[in-house]
Amino acid sequence: MTGRQQIANRSIFTGDNVEIMRGINSASVDLIYADPPFNKNKNFSAPIGSKAAGAHFKDRWTWDEVKDEWLGEISEQHPKLGTLIHAYGEIRGKDGKAYLLYMAVRIIQMRRILKPEGSLCLHCDPTMGCEIKGLLDAVFGAGRLINQFIWHYKNASRGKKQFAKSHDTIYWYGKGEEWTFNRENVLAPFESGMTEWRYTRGGQKGRAIPKGKTPDDVFALPSLNAMAKERTGYPTQKPLKLLQYLVRAASNAGDVVLDPFCGCATTLIAAEIEGRRWIGIDISPKAMELVMQRMKKEVMVGDRRSLEKLQIHHMQTFPIRTDGAQKRSKDIRHILYGRQEGFCRGCDGHFQIRRMHLDHRTPKSKGGADVDANLQLMCSHCNLLKGAGTMAELKAKLRAGKYI
Ligand SMILES: C[S@@+](CC[C@H](N)C(=O)[O-])C[C@H]1O[C@@H](n2cnc3c(N)ncnc32)[C@H](O)[C@@H]1O
Ligand SMILES: [Zn+2]
C-alpha cells in the first residue's frame, strides 16, 4: 500500500528532521538520500565571505542531549535495536551511544515514510559507518542491503603512515524485496574494442551492440575542489554529479526524493535537474537560502522558467499526517497502565489508574502524533508541569527539585 503524499513538491523545511519526518505520511517517499553528521567530534562552519557564510552545524554528541522519548520509542518498539545500541555503547562510550540513538530514531522514521519499493542511501564515513550499518540491519532487516556503494573521491590528503583515506560508503537499503534500479541510466562503458568485436565479428553477429554494462558499486569522482563552480562553501558539500548519479539510478522521473539532512541542497538541485519531486529538511535556516541561490544559478540558467514559477515552499511548521495515523487503541489507558506497572513516567511515583493522565510524549505542537506509540501515562502533577514541553524539559524541572 502506498500512502498519500501530503507534502507539496519543492518543500524545504527548517527544523529538526525527526520531528518533521514524524509528520510525513507513511509509505509516501520513493528515495531518501541522507548525509548526516558522522560523529567527528568537531563543529563545522562555512568560511566567512563564502555563499554559505553563517552556516554551521555541530557534530559532537553527549549523553545529556539524549531525549527520553528516543529511549522510550526504541525500548518499547524496537527492543533488539535497543540491545544493539547498548552493546555499541560498551565499546564507543556514552557519547557514541548518544550519537547512535540520535541516528536510530531518524532511521526508524526514514523507513516508515518510504514506499514499499522505496530505498534509502545513507552516506557514512569510517567514523561510525559500521555501527550505522548495524542500525540499518536492525531497522530494515539485514537482507535489505542492496549495495555498499563506495564513493572514491580520489583527491585525498596523503600521509606517510597509512593508505590515503579516499572513500566514503553509502549504504543503500531497500524497504522491501523490490526496488528501483535504472541500470540503463547509469551504464558504464565497455573496455575498449572488446564488445564491438564480439558483436560484429564474434558469435552474436546481427544483434544490437549493448550501450554499456552494469556499473560497479565503486564510483570515482573527485570531491569538490576550492575552485569548483558549484562550491558554496557549505561544509561537507557533496558533488552534484554524485547525487545526480544516485537519483538517476535509484528513482524514476516524477518520484519523490527526500533529503532530511539537505545542507546546501545538493540533492534537491539534483532531483530538480533530473525531473524528480523533492522535499528537503535541515535544521539550519541557511539551507533555505542556499536552495534558492543554487536553483537560480544551477537550474534556471538557460531555462525559461522563473524562480517564482518553480514555487518553492519554505515550511517552518510541522506537517500533519493525513494517512489515518490518528489511531489509538480504545483501551490505551489500561494498556499503558499495565506496561508502566502503575508508575508515572515523570516522577516515577506509583498512582491509581484514575489519577493518571494520558500524555503525548512528543507534544502535538512539536509534531507528535496522536498514536499509541506516542502516548504515556503521568500523574496530574507531572502532566501539568510538562505542559507542551518535552520529556527532557520535564525531567530537568523535576531534577531542579523545585516541584518535588
Ligand atoms: C553533512 S551535512 C549535509 C551536506 C549536504 N549533503 C550537502 O551536500 O550540502 C549535514 C547536515 O545535517 C544538518 N542537520 C544536523 N542535525 C540535523 C537535524 N536533527 N535535523 C535536520 N538537519 C540536521 C546540518 O545542519 C547539516 O547541514
Ligand atoms: Zn508524576
Coordinates of C-alpha atoms and ligand atoms in Angstrom, one line a residue:
M1 CA 0.0 0.0 0.0
T2 CA 1.3 3.4 -0.9
G3 CA 0.4 6.3 1.3
R4 CA -0.8 9.7 0.1
Q5 CA 1.9 12.3 -0.5
Q6 CA 0.7 15.2 1.6
I7 CA 3.7 17.4 1.2
A8 CA 3.9 19.8 -1.7
N9 CA 6.6 19.3 -4.3
R10 CA 9.6 21.5 -3.7
S11 CA 9.1 21.9 0.0
I12 CA 12.0 22.8 2.2
F13 CA 11.6 22.5 6.0
T14 CA 13.7 24.3 8.5
G15 CA 13.7 22.3 11.7
D16 CA 14.7 19.0 13.4
N17 CA 14.2 16.3 10.9
V18 CA 12.9 13.7 13.3
E19 CA 10.0 15.9 14.3
I20 CA 9.3 16.8 10.7
M21 CA 9.5 13.2 9.4
R22 CA 7.0 12.2 12.2
G23 CA 4.5 14.4 10.3
I24 CA 5.1 12.8 6.9
N25 CA 2.6 10.1 5.8
S26 CA 3.8 6.5 5.9
A27 CA 4.8 5.0 2.6
S28 CA 4.9 8.3 0.7
V29 CA 8.5 8.7 -0.4
D30 CA 10.4 6.9 -3.2
L31 CA 14.0 7.7 -2.4
I32 CA 15.8 9.1 0.6
Y33 CA 19.4 10.3 0.4
A34 CA 20.8 11.2 3.9
D35 CA 24.2 12.6 4.7
P36 CA 24.1 13.1 8.4
P37 CA 26.8 14.3 10.7
F38 CA 29.3 11.5 11.1
N39 CA 30.3 12.0 14.8
K40 CA 33.6 13.7 14.0
N41 CA 33.7 15.3 17.4
K42 CA 34.0 18.8 15.9
N43 CA 31.9 21.7 14.8
F44 CA 31.7 22.7 11.1
S45 CA 31.2 26.2 9.8
A46 CA 31.4 27.8 6.4
P47 CA 34.2 30.3 5.7
I48 CA 33.4 34.0 6.1
G49 CA 32.9 35.5 2.7
S50 CA 31.6 32.3 1.1
K51 CA 28.0 32.0 -0.2
A52 CA 27.2 29.7 2.8
A53 CA 28.8 32.0 5.4
G54 CA 26.8 31.8 8.6
A55 CA 26.1 28.1 8.1
H56 CA 27.4 25.9 10.9
F57 CA 26.4 22.6 12.4
K58 CA 27.7 20.6 15.3
D59 CA 29.0 17.1 15.1
R60 CA 29.7 16.4 18.8
W61 CA 27.3 14.3 20.8
T62 CA 26.9 14.0 24.6
W63 CA 24.6 11.9 26.7
D64 CA 22.7 15.0 28.1
E65 CA 21.2 15.6 24.6
V66 CA 19.5 12.2 24.5
K67 CA 15.8 12.6 24.8
D68 CA 13.7 10.3 26.9
E69 CA 11.3 9.9 24.1
W70 CA 14.1 8.4 21.9
L71 CA 14.8 5.9 24.6
G72 CA 11.1 5.1 25.1
E73 CA 10.5 4.7 21.4
I74 CA 13.4 2.4 20.9
S75 CA 13.0 0.2 24.1
E76 CA 9.2 -0.2 23.6
Q77 CA 9.0 -0.6 19.8
H78 CA 12.4 -1.8 18.7
P79 CA 13.9 -3.7 21.7
K80 CA 16.5 -5.5 19.5
L81 CA 17.7 -2.2 18.3
G82 CA 18.0 -1.0 21.9
T83 CA 20.1 -4.1 22.8
L84 CA 22.4 -3.4 19.8
I85 CA 22.9 0.3 20.7
H86 CA 23.5 -0.7 24.3
A87 CA 26.2 -3.1 23.2
Y88 CA 27.8 -0.5 21.0
G89 CA 27.8 1.8 24.0
E90 CA 30.1 -0.6 25.8
I91 CA 32.7 0.0 23.0
R92 CA 32.0 3.5 21.9
G93 CA 31.2 5.0 25.3
K94 CA 28.2 7.0 26.4
D95 CA 28.7 9.8 23.9
G96 CA 29.0 7.4 21.0
K97 CA 25.8 5.8 22.2
A98 CA 24.1 9.2 22.3
Y99 CA 25.0 9.6 18.6
L100 CA 23.7 6.2 17.7
L101 CA 20.4 6.9 19.5
Y102 CA 20.1 10.2 17.6
M103 CA 20.6 8.2 14.3
A104 CA 18.4 5.3 15.3
V105 CA 15.2 7.3 15.8
R106 CA 15.7 9.0 12.5
I107 CA 16.4 5.7 10.6
I108 CA 13.1 4.4 12.1
Q109 CA 11.2 7.4 10.6
M110 CA 13.0 7.1 7.3
R111 CA 12.0 3.5 6.9
R112 CA 8.4 4.3 7.8
I113 CA 7.9 7.0 5.3
L114 CA 9.4 5.0 2.4
K115 CA 7.1 3.4 -0.1
P116 CA 7.2 -0.4 -0.2
E117 CA 9.5 -0.2 -3.2
G118 CA 11.4 2.8 -1.9
S119 CA 15.0 2.9 -0.8
L120 CA 17.5 4.8 1.4
C121 CA 21.0 5.8 0.6
L122 CA 22.8 6.6 3.8
H123 CA 26.1 8.3 3.4
C124 CA 28.8 7.4 6.1
D125 CA 32.5 7.5 6.6
P126 CA 34.6 5.2 8.7
T127 CA 34.0 7.1 11.9
M128 CA 30.7 5.2 12.8
G129 CA 29.9 3.6 9.4
C130 CA 29.9 0.0 10.7
E131 CA 27.7 0.8 13.7
I132 CA 25.3 2.7 11.4
K133 CA 25.2 -0.4 9.2
G134 CA 24.2 -2.4 12.3
L135 CA 21.4 0.0 13.0
L136 CA 20.2 -0.3 9.4
D137 CA 20.3 -4.1 9.6
A138 CA 18.2 -3.9 12.8
V139 CA 15.6 -1.5 11.4
F140 CA 15.4 -2.5 7.7
G141 CA 16.5 -6.2 8.1
A142 CA 20.0 -7.5 7.2
G143 CA 18.8 -8.9 3.9
R144 CA 17.7 -5.4 2.7
L145 CA 21.1 -4.2 1.9
I146 CA 21.2 -3.6 -1.8
N147 CA 24.7 -2.3 -2.2
Q148 CA 27.5 -1.0 -0.1
F149 CA 28.3 1.8 -2.6
I150 CA 31.7 3.4 -2.5
W151 CA 32.3 7.0 -3.4
H152 CA 36.0 7.1 -4.3
Y153 CA 36.9 10.8 -4.1
K154 CA 40.4 10.4 -5.3
N155 CA 41.9 13.7 -4.1
A156 CA 42.5 12.6 -0.5
S157 CA 45.3 14.1 1.6
R158 CA 48.2 11.7 1.8
G159 CA 50.1 11.0 4.9
K160 CA 53.1 8.6 5.2
K161 CA 51.9 6.1 7.7
Q162 CA 48.9 4.5 6.0
F163 CA 47.0 4.3 2.8
A164 CA 45.3 7.6 1.8
K165 CA 41.7 7.7 3.1
S166 CA 39.9 8.3 -0.1
H167 CA 36.4 6.9 0.1
D168 CA 33.0 7.3 1.8
T169 CA 30.4 4.5 2.0
I170 CA 26.8 4.9 1.0
Y171 CA 24.7 2.1 2.4
W172 CA 21.8 1.5 0.0
Y173 CA 18.9 -0.3 1.6
G174 CA 15.5 -1.2 0.2
K175 CA 12.4 -1.2 2.3
G176 CA 11.0 -4.3 0.6
E177 CA 12.1 -7.1 -1.8
E178 CA 11.7 -4.9 -4.9
W179 CA 13.3 -1.5 -5.6
T180 CA 14.1 0.9 -8.4
F181 CA 17.4 0.4 -10.2
N182 CA 17.6 2.1 -13.6
R183 CA 20.6 0.4 -14.9
E184 CA 20.2 1.9 -18.3
N185 CA 20.5 5.4 -16.8
V186 CA 24.0 4.7 -15.4
L187 CA 25.5 2.3 -17.9
A188 CA 29.3 2.1 -17.7
P189 CA 31.3 1.9 -21.0
F190 CA 32.8 -1.4 -22.0
E191 CA 36.5 -1.8 -22.1
S192 CA 37.7 -0.6 -25.4
G193 CA 37.0 -2.6 -28.5
M194 CA 36.1 -5.9 -27.0
T195 CA 32.3 -5.7 -27.3
E196 CA 32.2 -4.3 -30.8
W197 CA 34.5 -7.1 -31.8
R198 CA 32.2 -9.7 -30.2
Y199 CA 29.0 -8.3 -31.8
T200 CA 30.4 -7.6 -35.3
R201 CA 32.8 -10.5 -35.9
G202 CA 32.0 -12.8 -33.0
G203 CA 29.2 -15.2 -32.4
Q204 CA 26.5 -12.6 -31.8
K205 CA 26.6 -11.0 -35.3
G206 CA 23.5 -9.0 -36.2
R207 CA 22.4 -8.3 -32.6
A208 CA 22.4 -4.7 -31.4
I209 CA 25.5 -3.7 -29.6
P210 CA 24.6 -3.0 -25.9
K211 CA 25.3 0.5 -24.9
G212 CA 27.3 -0.4 -21.8
K213 CA 27.5 -2.6 -18.8
T214 CA 26.1 -2.6 -15.3
P215 CA 28.3 -0.2 -13.4
D216 CA 30.4 -1.1 -10.4
D217 CA 29.5 -0.3 -6.8
V218 CA 32.5 2.0 -6.7
F219 CA 32.0 5.5 -8.2
A220 CA 35.2 7.5 -8.8
L221 CA 34.6 11.3 -8.7
P222 CA 36.9 13.9 -7.1
S223 CA 35.4 15.8 -4.2
L224 CA 34.8 19.5 -4.8
N225 CA 37.9 21.5 -5.1
A226 CA 38.2 25.0 -3.9
M227 CA 37.6 26.4 -7.4
A228 CA 34.6 24.3 -8.3
K229 CA 31.7 26.4 -9.8
E230 CA 29.1 24.7 -7.6
R231 CA 31.0 25.3 -4.4
T232 CA 29.0 27.3 -1.9
G233 CA 31.5 27.0 1.0
Y234 CA 28.9 24.8 2.9
P235 CA 31.0 22.4 5.0
T236 CA 30.8 18.8 3.7
Q237 CA 29.1 19.8 0.5
K238 CA 28.8 16.8 -1.8
P239 CA 29.3 17.0 -5.6
L240 CA 26.2 17.4 -7.6
K241 CA 27.3 14.7 -10.1
L242 CA 27.3 12.1 -7.3
L243 CA 23.8 13.0 -6.3
Q244 CA 22.6 13.1 -9.9
Y245 CA 24.1 9.6 -10.5
L246 CA 22.3 8.2 -7.4
V247 CA 19.0 9.9 -8.2
R248 CA 19.1 8.7 -11.8
A249 CA 19.9 5.1 -10.7
A250 CA 17.5 4.7 -7.8
S251 CA 14.4 6.7 -8.8
N252 CA 12.1 7.3 -11.7
A253 CA 11.0 10.6 -13.3
G254 CA 8.3 12.2 -11.1
D255 CA 9.3 10.2 -8.0
V256 CA 9.5 11.9 -4.6
V257 CA 13.1 12.3 -3.3
L258 CA 13.7 13.4 0.3
D259 CA 16.9 14.6 1.9
P260 CA 16.4 15.0 5.6
F261 CA 19.9 16.5 6.1
C262 CA 19.9 18.6 3.0
G263 CA 22.7 21.1 3.9
C264 CA 23.3 23.3 0.8
A265 CA 20.6 21.5 -1.1
T266 CA 22.8 19.3 -3.4
T267 CA 20.2 16.5 -3.5
L268 CA 17.4 18.9 -4.2
I269 CA 19.2 20.5 -7.1
A270 CA 20.0 17.0 -8.5
A271 CA 16.3 16.0 -8.1
E272 CA 15.1 19.2 -9.9
I273 CA 17.5 18.7 -12.8
E274 CA 16.6 15.0 -13.1
G275 CA 12.8 15.8 -13.1
R276 CA 12.0 14.3 -9.7
R277 CA 9.8 15.9 -7.0
W278 CA 11.7 16.8 -3.9
I279 CA 11.5 17.6 -0.1
G280 CA 14.4 18.9 1.9
I281 CA 14.9 19.3 5.6
D282 CA 17.7 21.0 7.5
I283 CA 17.9 22.4 11.0
S284 CA 20.0 25.3 9.7
P285 CA 17.9 28.1 8.1
K286 CA 20.9 28.6 5.8
A287 CA 19.7 25.6 3.7
M288 CA 16.7 27.5 2.6
E289 CA 18.7 30.5 1.4
L290 CA 21.1 28.3 -0.4
V291 CA 18.4 26.2 -2.2
M292 CA 17.1 29.5 -3.7
Q293 CA 20.5 30.7 -4.7
R294 CA 21.5 27.4 -6.3
M295 CA 18.2 26.9 -8.1
K296 CA 18.7 30.2 -9.7
K297 CA 22.3 29.6 -10.7
E298 CA 22.4 25.9 -11.4
V299 CA 18.9 25.0 -12.6
M300 CA 17.4 28.2 -14.0
V301 CA 20.3 29.1 -16.3
G302 CA 19.1 28.9 -19.8
D303 CA 15.8 27.8 -18.7
R304 CA 12.7 29.9 -19.4
R305 CA 11.0 29.0 -16.1
S306 CA 11.4 31.7 -13.4
L307 CA 12.0 31.0 -9.8
E308 CA 8.5 32.2 -9.0
K309 CA 7.1 29.6 -11.3
L310 CA 9.1 26.9 -9.6
Q311 CA 7.2 27.7 -6.4
I312 CA 9.5 26.6 -3.7
H313 CA 7.7 26.2 -0.3
H314 CA 9.6 27.2 2.7
M315 CA 8.0 25.4 5.6
Q316 CA 8.5 26.5 9.2
T317 CA 5.7 24.5 10.8
F318 CA 5.4 20.7 11.3
P319 CA 3.5 18.8 8.7
I320 CA 0.4 16.9 9.9
R321 CA -0.1 13.4 8.8
T322 CA -3.2 12.7 6.8
D323 CA -2.9 9.0 6.5
G324 CA -5.0 7.8 9.4
A325 CA -2.2 7.9 11.9
Q326 CA -4.7 9.2 14.4
K327 CA -5.3 5.7 15.6
R328 CA -5.1 4.9 19.2
S329 CA -6.3 1.8 20.9
K330 CA -9.6 2.0 22.7
D331 CA -8.2 0.6 25.8
I332 CA -4.9 2.6 25.7
R333 CA -5.1 3.8 29.3
H334 CA -5.3 0.3 30.6
I335 CA -2.6 -1.0 28.2
L336 CA -0.3 1.8 29.3
Y337 CA -1.1 1.4 33.0
G338 CA -0.1 -2.3 32.7
R339 CA 3.0 -1.6 30.7
Q340 CA 4.2 1.1 33.1
E341 CA 3.1 -1.1 36.1
G342 CA 1.3 1.9 37.6
F343 CA 4.4 4.2 37.7
C344 CA 4.3 7.8 36.4
R345 CA 6.7 8.3 33.5
G346 CA 7.7 11.7 35.0
C347 CA 8.4 11.4 38.8
D348 CA 8.3 7.5 38.9
G349 CA 5.7 7.7 41.7
H350 CA 3.1 5.0 41.9
F351 CA -0.6 6.0 41.3
Q352 CA -4.0 4.6 40.9
I353 CA -5.2 4.5 37.3
R354 CA -7.8 7.2 37.9
R355 CA -5.1 9.6 39.0
M356 CA -3.1 9.1 35.7
H357 CA -3.4 11.2 32.6
L358 CA -2.7 10.5 29.0
D359 CA 0.3 12.5 27.8
H360 CA 1.8 12.9 24.3
R361 CA 5.5 12.1 24.8
T362 CA 6.4 14.3 21.8
P363 CA 3.9 17.2 22.2
K364 CA 1.4 17.6 19.3
S365 CA 2.8 21.2 18.9
K366 CA 6.1 19.6 18.0
G367 CA 4.8 17.1 15.5
G368 CA 4.0 14.3 17.9
A369 CA 1.2 12.1 16.6
D370 CA -1.9 11.1 18.4
V371 CA -1.0 7.4 18.2
D372 CA -0.4 4.7 20.8
A373 CA 3.4 4.9 20.3
N374 CA 3.5 8.5 21.3
L375 CA 1.3 8.1 24.4
Q376 CA 2.2 7.6 28.1
L377 CA 0.6 8.0 31.5
M378 CA 1.7 10.5 34.0
C379 CA 0.4 11.8 37.3
S380 CA -1.6 15.0 37.2
H381 CA 1.3 16.9 38.7
C382 CA 3.8 15.8 36.1
N383 CA 1.3 16.2 33.3
L384 CA 0.7 19.8 34.3
L385 CA 4.3 20.5 34.7
K386 CA 5.3 19.1 31.3
G387 CA 2.6 21.1 29.5
A388 CA 3.6 21.4 25.8
G389 CA 7.3 20.8 26.7
T390 CA 9.4 17.7 26.1
M391 CA 10.2 14.9 28.5
A392 CA 13.8 16.2 28.7
E393 CA 12.4 19.6 29.9
L394 CA 10.1 17.9 32.4
K395 CA 13.0 15.9 33.8
A396 CA 15.1 19.0 34.1
K397 CA 12.4 20.7 36.0
L398 CA 11.9 17.7 38.3
R399 CA 15.7 17.4 38.8
A400 CA 15.9 21.1 39.7
G401 CA 13.9 19.9 42.6
K402 CA 11.5 22.9 42.6
Y403 CA 8.5 20.7 42.2
I404 CA 9.0 17.6 44.2
Ligands
LIG1 C1 26.9 16.5 6.3 S1 25.9 17.9 6.2 C2 25.0 17.6 4.7 C3 25.6 18.2 3.5 C4 24.8 18.0 2.2 N1 24.8 16.6 1.8 C5 25.3 18.9 1.1 O1 25.8 18.4 0.1 O2 25.3 20.1 1.3 C6 24.7 17.5 7.5 C7 23.6 18.5 7.6 O3 22.7 18.0 8.6 C8 22.1 19.1 9.3 N2 21.5 18.5 10.5 C9 22.1 18.1 11.6 N3 21.2 17.6 12.5 C10 20.0 17.8 12.0 C11 18.7 17.5 12.4 N4 18.5 17.0 13.6 N5 17.7 17.8 11.6 C12 17.9 18.4 10.4 N6 19.1 18.7 9.9 C13 20.2 18.4 10.7 C14 23.2 20.1 9.4 O4 22.7 21.4 9.6 C15 24.0 19.9 8.1 O5 23.5 20.8 7.2
ZN2 ZN 4.5 12.1 38.3

